[in-house]
Tab-separated table of C-alpha atoms in Angstrom:
chain	number	residue	atom	x	y	z
A	3	MET	CA	68.940	161.929	-195.622
A	4	ALA	CA	68.307	163.775	-192.341
A	5	THR	CA	64.930	165.247	-191.689
A	6	HIS	CA	64.249	168.366	-189.666
A	7	SER	CA	61.061	169.375	-187.856
A	8	SER	CA	59.479	172.423	-189.239
A	9	PRO	CA	59.447	175.603	-187.115
A	10	ASN	CA	55.641	175.509	-187.004
A	11	PHE	CA	55.628	171.961	-185.571
A	12	LEU	CA	58.125	172.964	-182.842
A	13	SER	CA	56.092	176.033	-181.972
A	14	ILE	CA	52.904	173.963	-181.587
A	15	LYS	CA	54.726	171.415	-179.412
A	16	GLU	CA	56.180	174.127	-177.166
A	17	LYS	CA	52.781	175.784	-176.762
A	18	SER	CA	51.205	172.436	-175.859
A	19	SER	CA	53.876	171.823	-173.207
A	20	ALA	CA	53.382	175.319	-171.798
A	21	ARG	CA	49.604	174.814	-171.573
A	22	ARG	CA	50.121	171.478	-169.830
A	23	ALA	CA	52.498	173.097	-167.319
A	24	ARG	CA	50.016	175.908	-166.643
A	25	ARG	CA	47.235	173.372	-166.051
A	26	ILE	CA	49.421	171.449	-163.603
A	27	VAL	CA	50.314	174.641	-161.717
A	28	ALA	CA	46.664	175.755	-161.655
A	29	ALA	CA	45.536	172.341	-160.375
A	30	PHE	CA	48.216	172.434	-157.675
A	31	LEU	CA	47.191	175.937	-156.588
A	32	ILE	CA	43.497	174.960	-156.454
A	33	PHE	CA	44.313	171.814	-154.476
A	34	SER	CA	46.484	173.831	-152.064
A	35	ALA	CA	43.735	176.426	-151.594
A	36	VAL	CA	41.100	173.748	-150.920
A	37	LEU	CA	43.407	171.927	-148.500
A	38	THR	CA	44.272	175.156	-146.665
A	39	SER	CA	40.609	176.150	-146.435
A	40	ALA	CA	39.637	172.728	-145.102
A	41	TYR	CA	42.485	172.785	-142.570
A	42	THR	CA	41.520	176.265	-141.386
A	43	ALA	CA	37.828	175.355	-141.166
A	44	LEU	CA	38.635	172.236	-139.143
A	45	SER	CA	40.860	174.260	-136.821
A	46	LEU	CA	38.121	176.859	-136.353
A	47	TYR	CA	35.611	174.136	-135.539
A	48	ILE	CA	37.897	172.483	-132.988
A	49	ALA	CA	38.804	175.856	-131.457
A	50	THR	CA	35.110	176.677	-131.085
A	51	GLN	CA	34.480	173.337	-129.388
A	52	LEU	CA	37.367	174.002	-127.010
A	53	VAL	CA	36.437	177.541	-125.960
A	54	TYR	CA	32.631	177.259	-125.913
A	55	ALA	CA	30.969	174.630	-123.736
A	56	PRO	CA	27.373	174.153	-122.527
A	57	GLN	CA	26.829	175.954	-119.232
A	58	GLN	CA	25.996	173.542	-116.442
A	59	PRO	CA	22.949	174.242	-114.206
A	60	LEU	CA	23.340	174.580	-110.440
A	61	TYR	CA	22.437	171.351	-108.676
A	62	ALA	CA	21.503	173.048	-105.364
A	63	THR	CA	21.713	176.277	-103.343
A	64	PRO	CA	22.925	176.981	-99.777
A	65	ALA	CA	19.290	176.731	-98.648
A	66	PHE	CA	19.517	172.977	-99.309
A	67	PHE	CA	21.913	172.846	-96.350
A	68	GLY	CA	19.826	175.179	-94.194
A	69	MET	CA	22.005	178.262	-94.730
A	70	GLN	CA	20.919	181.858	-95.206
A	71	PHE	CA	22.150	183.420	-98.435
A	72	HIS	CA	21.395	186.202	-100.874
A	73	ARG	CA	21.538	186.092	-104.680
A	74	ILE	CA	23.839	188.779	-106.037
A	75	THR	CA	24.826	190.313	-109.375
A	76	PHE	CA	27.974	192.356	-109.867
A	77	PRO	CA	30.103	193.521	-112.835
A	78	SER	CA	33.536	192.239	-113.729
A	79	ARG	CA	36.320	194.780	-113.658
A	80	GLU	CA	37.093	196.603	-116.933
A	81	ASP	CA	34.592	194.941	-119.286
A	82	HIS	CA	31.575	194.938	-116.888
A	83	VAL	CA	30.231	191.449	-117.590
A	84	GLN	CA	27.256	190.946	-115.245
A	85	LEU	CA	28.096	187.949	-113.063
A	86	ARG	CA	25.700	185.941	-110.894
A	87	GLY	CA	26.469	184.519	-107.485
A	88	TRP	CA	25.591	184.016	-103.827
A	89	PHE	CA	26.614	185.878	-100.715
A	90	ILE	CA	26.514	183.568	-97.697
A	91	PRO	CA	27.079	185.321	-94.345
A	92	GLY	CA	29.262	183.600	-91.781
A	93	VAL	CA	27.632	182.241	-88.631
A	94	LEU	CA	29.282	182.922	-85.258
A	95	PRO	CA	29.039	180.476	-82.320
A	96	GLY	CA	26.175	182.466	-80.769
A	97	GLY	CA	24.193	182.340	-84.015
A	98	HIS	CA	24.952	185.928	-85.045
A	99	LEU	CA	25.862	186.618	-88.668
A	100	THR	CA	29.154	188.144	-89.787
A	101	ALA	CA	30.895	189.343	-92.949
A	102	GLN	CA	34.157	190.450	-91.338
A	103	ARG	CA	36.169	187.670	-92.986
A	104	THR	CA	34.990	186.827	-96.502
A	105	ILE	CA	36.245	184.147	-98.882
A	106	ILE	CA	35.822	184.438	-102.666
A	107	MET	CA	35.172	180.972	-104.120
A	108	VAL	CA	36.373	180.477	-107.714
A	109	HIS	CA	35.256	177.349	-109.592
A	110	GLY	CA	37.057	175.403	-112.313
A	111	ASP	CA	36.534	174.931	-116.046
A	112	ARG	CA	33.151	173.758	-117.417
A	113	THR	CA	31.415	173.859	-114.045
A	114	ASN	CA	29.873	176.512	-111.747
A	115	ARG	CA	29.793	177.904	-108.222
A	116	ALA	CA	27.997	174.806	-106.897
A	117	ASP	CA	30.514	172.379	-108.509
A	118	GLN	CA	29.390	169.060	-107.101
A	119	GLY	CA	32.507	167.219	-108.269
A	120	ALA	CA	34.874	169.511	-106.366
A	121	GLY	CA	32.417	169.899	-103.481
A	122	LEU	CA	32.434	173.707	-103.739
A	123	LEU	CA	28.923	174.248	-102.389
A	124	LYS	CA	29.539	171.967	-99.404
A	125	LEU	CA	32.861	173.718	-98.794
A	126	SER	CA	31.197	177.143	-98.976
A	127	VAL	CA	28.591	176.024	-96.446
A	128	ALA	CA	31.307	174.634	-94.148
A	129	PHE	CA	33.185	177.944	-94.257
A	130	ALA	CA	30.007	179.866	-93.416
A	131	GLN	CA	29.240	177.513	-90.537
A	132	HIS	CA	32.691	178.288	-89.115
A	133	GLY	CA	32.276	182.059	-89.205
A	134	PHE	CA	33.560	182.956	-92.683
A	135	ALA	CA	31.287	184.791	-95.105
A	136	VAL	CA	31.436	183.433	-98.656
A	137	LEU	CA	31.053	185.074	-102.050
A	138	ALA	CA	30.543	182.228	-104.536
A	139	PHE	CA	29.940	183.224	-108.150
A	140	ASP	CA	29.871	181.920	-111.710
A	141	MET	CA	32.650	183.165	-113.939
A	142	ARG	CA	31.779	184.336	-117.450
A	143	GLY	CA	30.621	181.468	-119.643
A	144	ALA	CA	29.603	179.358	-116.630
A	145	GLY	CA	26.487	178.619	-114.584
A	146	GLU	CA	24.061	181.542	-114.561
A	147	SER	CA	26.527	184.167	-115.834
A	148	PRO	CA	26.482	185.333	-119.487
A	149	PRO	CA	27.973	183.064	-122.191
A	150	ALA	CA	31.601	183.784	-123.078
A	151	PRO	CA	34.563	181.970	-124.648
A	152	LEU	CA	37.058	180.301	-122.358
A	153	SER	CA	40.324	182.262	-122.084
A	154	LEU	CA	42.095	180.045	-119.522
A	155	GLY	CA	42.089	182.732	-116.855
A	156	TYR	CA	43.216	185.716	-118.909
A	157	PHE	CA	39.809	187.411	-119.043
A	158	GLU	CA	38.271	185.419	-116.174
A	159	GLN	CA	40.644	187.155	-113.765
A	160	ARG	CA	38.545	190.281	-114.319
A	161	ASP	CA	35.626	188.374	-112.797
A	162	VAL	CA	37.588	187.736	-109.592
A	163	LEU	CA	38.690	191.370	-109.537
A	164	GLY	CA	35.030	192.361	-109.933
A	165	ALA	CA	34.166	190.185	-106.925
A	166	ALA	CA	36.813	191.986	-104.862
A	167	ASP	CA	35.463	195.358	-106.052
A	168	PHE	CA	31.951	194.291	-105.067
A	169	LEU	CA	33.079	193.385	-101.549
A	170	ARG	CA	34.958	196.660	-101.151
A	171	SER	CA	32.510	199.121	-102.692
A	172	GLY	CA	29.415	197.347	-104.076
A	173	GLN	CA	25.919	197.262	-102.620
A	174	LEU	CA	26.279	194.283	-100.324
A	175	PRO	CA	23.343	192.333	-98.924
A	176	TYR	CA	23.080	192.329	-95.128
A	177	PRO	CA	24.342	195.957	-94.871
A	178	GLU	CA	24.125	195.769	-91.081
A	179	LEU	CA	27.122	193.426	-91.148
A	180	GLY	CA	29.391	196.041	-92.713
A	181	ARG	CA	32.182	195.365	-95.173
A	182	PRO	CA	34.794	192.631	-94.847
A	183	ARG	CA	37.958	193.489	-92.949
A	184	VAL	CA	39.788	190.580	-94.574
A	185	ILE	CA	39.267	189.148	-98.081
A	186	ALA	CA	40.693	185.766	-99.059
A	187	GLY	CA	40.176	183.395	-101.980
A	188	TRP	CA	39.785	179.686	-102.691
A	189	GLY	CA	40.231	178.493	-106.276
A	190	VAL	CA	40.068	175.068	-107.909
A	191	SER	CA	41.802	174.121	-111.185
A	192	LEU	CA	41.138	176.961	-113.650
A	193	GLY	CA	39.730	178.898	-110.688
A	194	ALA	CA	43.051	178.485	-108.878
A	195	VAL	CA	44.925	179.945	-111.847
A	196	THR	CA	42.426	182.771	-112.253
A	197	LEU	CA	42.630	183.595	-108.556
A	198	LEU	CA	46.434	183.746	-108.648
A	199	LEU	CA	46.387	186.089	-111.646
A	200	ALA	CA	43.803	188.350	-110.002
A	201	ALA	CA	45.401	188.386	-106.547
A	202	ALA	CA	48.685	189.595	-108.046
A	203	LYS	CA	46.802	192.719	-109.202
A	204	GLU	CA	44.507	193.210	-106.190
A	205	PRO	CA	46.173	193.830	-102.798
A	206	ALA	CA	42.803	193.486	-101.033
A	207	ILE	CA	43.056	189.695	-101.527
A	208	ARG	CA	45.404	188.913	-98.659
A	209	ALA	CA	45.380	185.107	-98.633
A	210	LEU	CA	44.381	182.340	-100.994
A	211	VAL	CA	44.303	178.601	-101.521
A	212	SER	CA	45.251	177.403	-105.010
A	213	ASP	CA	43.911	173.871	-105.437
A	214	SER	CA	45.169	171.986	-108.522
A	215	GLY	CA	46.279	175.041	-110.488
A	216	TYR	CA	49.033	175.005	-113.140
A	217	PRO	CA	52.215	177.131	-113.246
A	218	ASP	CA	51.855	178.201	-116.887
A	219	PHE	CA	49.801	177.423	-119.972
A	220	ALA	CA	52.699	175.952	-121.934
A	221	SER	CA	53.070	173.128	-119.427
A	222	ILE	CA	49.386	172.279	-119.892
A	223	LEU	CA	49.829	172.097	-123.665
A	224	GLU	CA	52.861	169.859	-123.335
A	225	ARG	CA	51.006	167.457	-121.052
A	226	GLU	CA	47.463	167.491	-122.405
A	227	VAL	CA	47.777	167.817	-126.190
A	228	PRO	CA	49.276	164.326	-126.724
A	229	LYS	CA	46.354	162.858	-124.757
A	230	ARG	CA	43.773	164.442	-127.072
A	231	GLY	CA	44.892	162.614	-130.213
A	232	HIS	CA	46.730	163.478	-133.407
A	233	LEU	CA	43.902	165.643	-134.766
A	234	ILE	CA	44.210	168.185	-131.931
A	235	ALA	CA	48.011	168.204	-132.201
A	236	LEU	CA	47.833	168.633	-135.984
A	237	THR	CA	45.460	171.602	-135.818
A	238	LEU	CA	47.022	173.272	-132.770
A	239	PRO	CA	48.918	176.124	-134.495
A	240	PRO	CA	45.830	177.654	-136.188
A	241	ILE	CA	43.747	176.899	-133.075
A	242	CYS	CA	46.045	179.216	-131.147
A	243	LEU	CA	45.430	181.917	-133.722
A	244	CYS	CA	41.667	181.389	-133.583
A	245	TRP	CA	41.426	181.565	-129.776
A	246	PRO	CA	39.458	184.607	-128.504
A	247	ARG	CA	41.508	187.790	-128.896
A	248	PRO	CA	44.758	186.023	-129.767
A	249	PRO	CA	47.025	189.114	-129.660
A	250	ALA	CA	46.231	189.596	-125.972
A	251	LEU	CA	45.879	185.977	-124.978
A	252	LEU	CA	48.538	184.147	-126.937
A	253	PRO	CA	51.354	186.314	-128.304
A	254	THR	CA	53.117	183.241	-129.645
A	255	ARG	CA	55.818	182.621	-132.180
A	256	MET	CA	54.506	179.106	-132.502
A	257	CYS	CA	51.932	177.230	-130.503
A	258	ARG	CA	53.287	173.714	-130.560
A	259	PRO	CA	54.157	172.299	-127.116
A	260	GLY	CA	57.632	173.333	-126.052
A	261	LEU	CA	57.565	176.537	-128.110
A	262	CYS	CA	54.707	178.438	-126.441
A	263	GLN	CA	55.347	181.842	-124.937
A	264	VAL	CA	52.167	183.093	-123.301
A	265	LEU	CA	50.877	185.633	-120.819
A	266	ILE	CA	49.030	183.056	-118.701
A	267	MET	CA	51.798	182.344	-116.198
A	268	PRO	CA	50.478	182.180	-112.608
A	269	SER	CA	53.939	181.185	-111.360
A	270	ARG	CA	55.186	184.678	-112.243
A	271	SER	CA	52.147	186.239	-110.579
A	272	ILE	CA	53.090	184.568	-107.288
A	273	LEU	CA	56.561	186.108	-107.434
A	274	ARG	CA	55.159	189.629	-107.820
A	275	ASP	CA	53.604	189.678	-104.332
A	276	SER	CA	55.760	188.325	-101.517
A	277	ASN	CA	53.271	189.527	-98.867
A	278	MET	CA	50.458	187.216	-99.977
A	279	LEU	CA	49.648	184.183	-97.855
A	280	LEU	CA	49.477	181.283	-100.293
A	281	ALA	CA	48.443	177.697	-99.639
């Protein structure tokens, strides 16, 4: 004789299955939320480590090489960050000082205007000894200038533009020398990129040397990210979103190498000004 389950027994069994399914879904949602939070927190931490670095002290001044110089402070263009630097007058063969031809020196990432590794201070002194005045300064977040996140040249270009403004209309030391007739620039690494971006916007910068710059930020990602390990590559998409002021800096669809579309493209800046002397 066949037996049939009672309706009450079926109802209890169905309710038990429904509760079990709800618990599984709830556990999955909690696990997903925890995993997402941990992933985001890790990305934020790595992004912070990438864009904030200890500011390196200056190892020497031009006086170490027997050169006259004056400490200066001037604002960046637009956001008025107070930047610190040196103005070193050029020395003519007869010993007279000059500021007629002035070179803006722009240092690289995680260093300063004295950059011993790139020999920037020695180079600045050599220029001055050969009759070129030099404005050497610390970009935001470097040396003696105020702390700031690294933006790979996007905001740092305002610092170079501020240096050009200072030479054209600021209160220069050695006022008896007058203002420069010719302004040029020398940039290394990140400084080279920053200088290219700034010079495309500032016609007063008539010549520049770009030493070890990069044509665009995407190429740097493609080359450097694999060298930094799987953790950096894994967290790269949210890192791009966490970078300082992402809408302005990285308007990306996706930040993985090969898919970046960014505003930091010095190669395009070069094409905008065919009258600039570039080396």
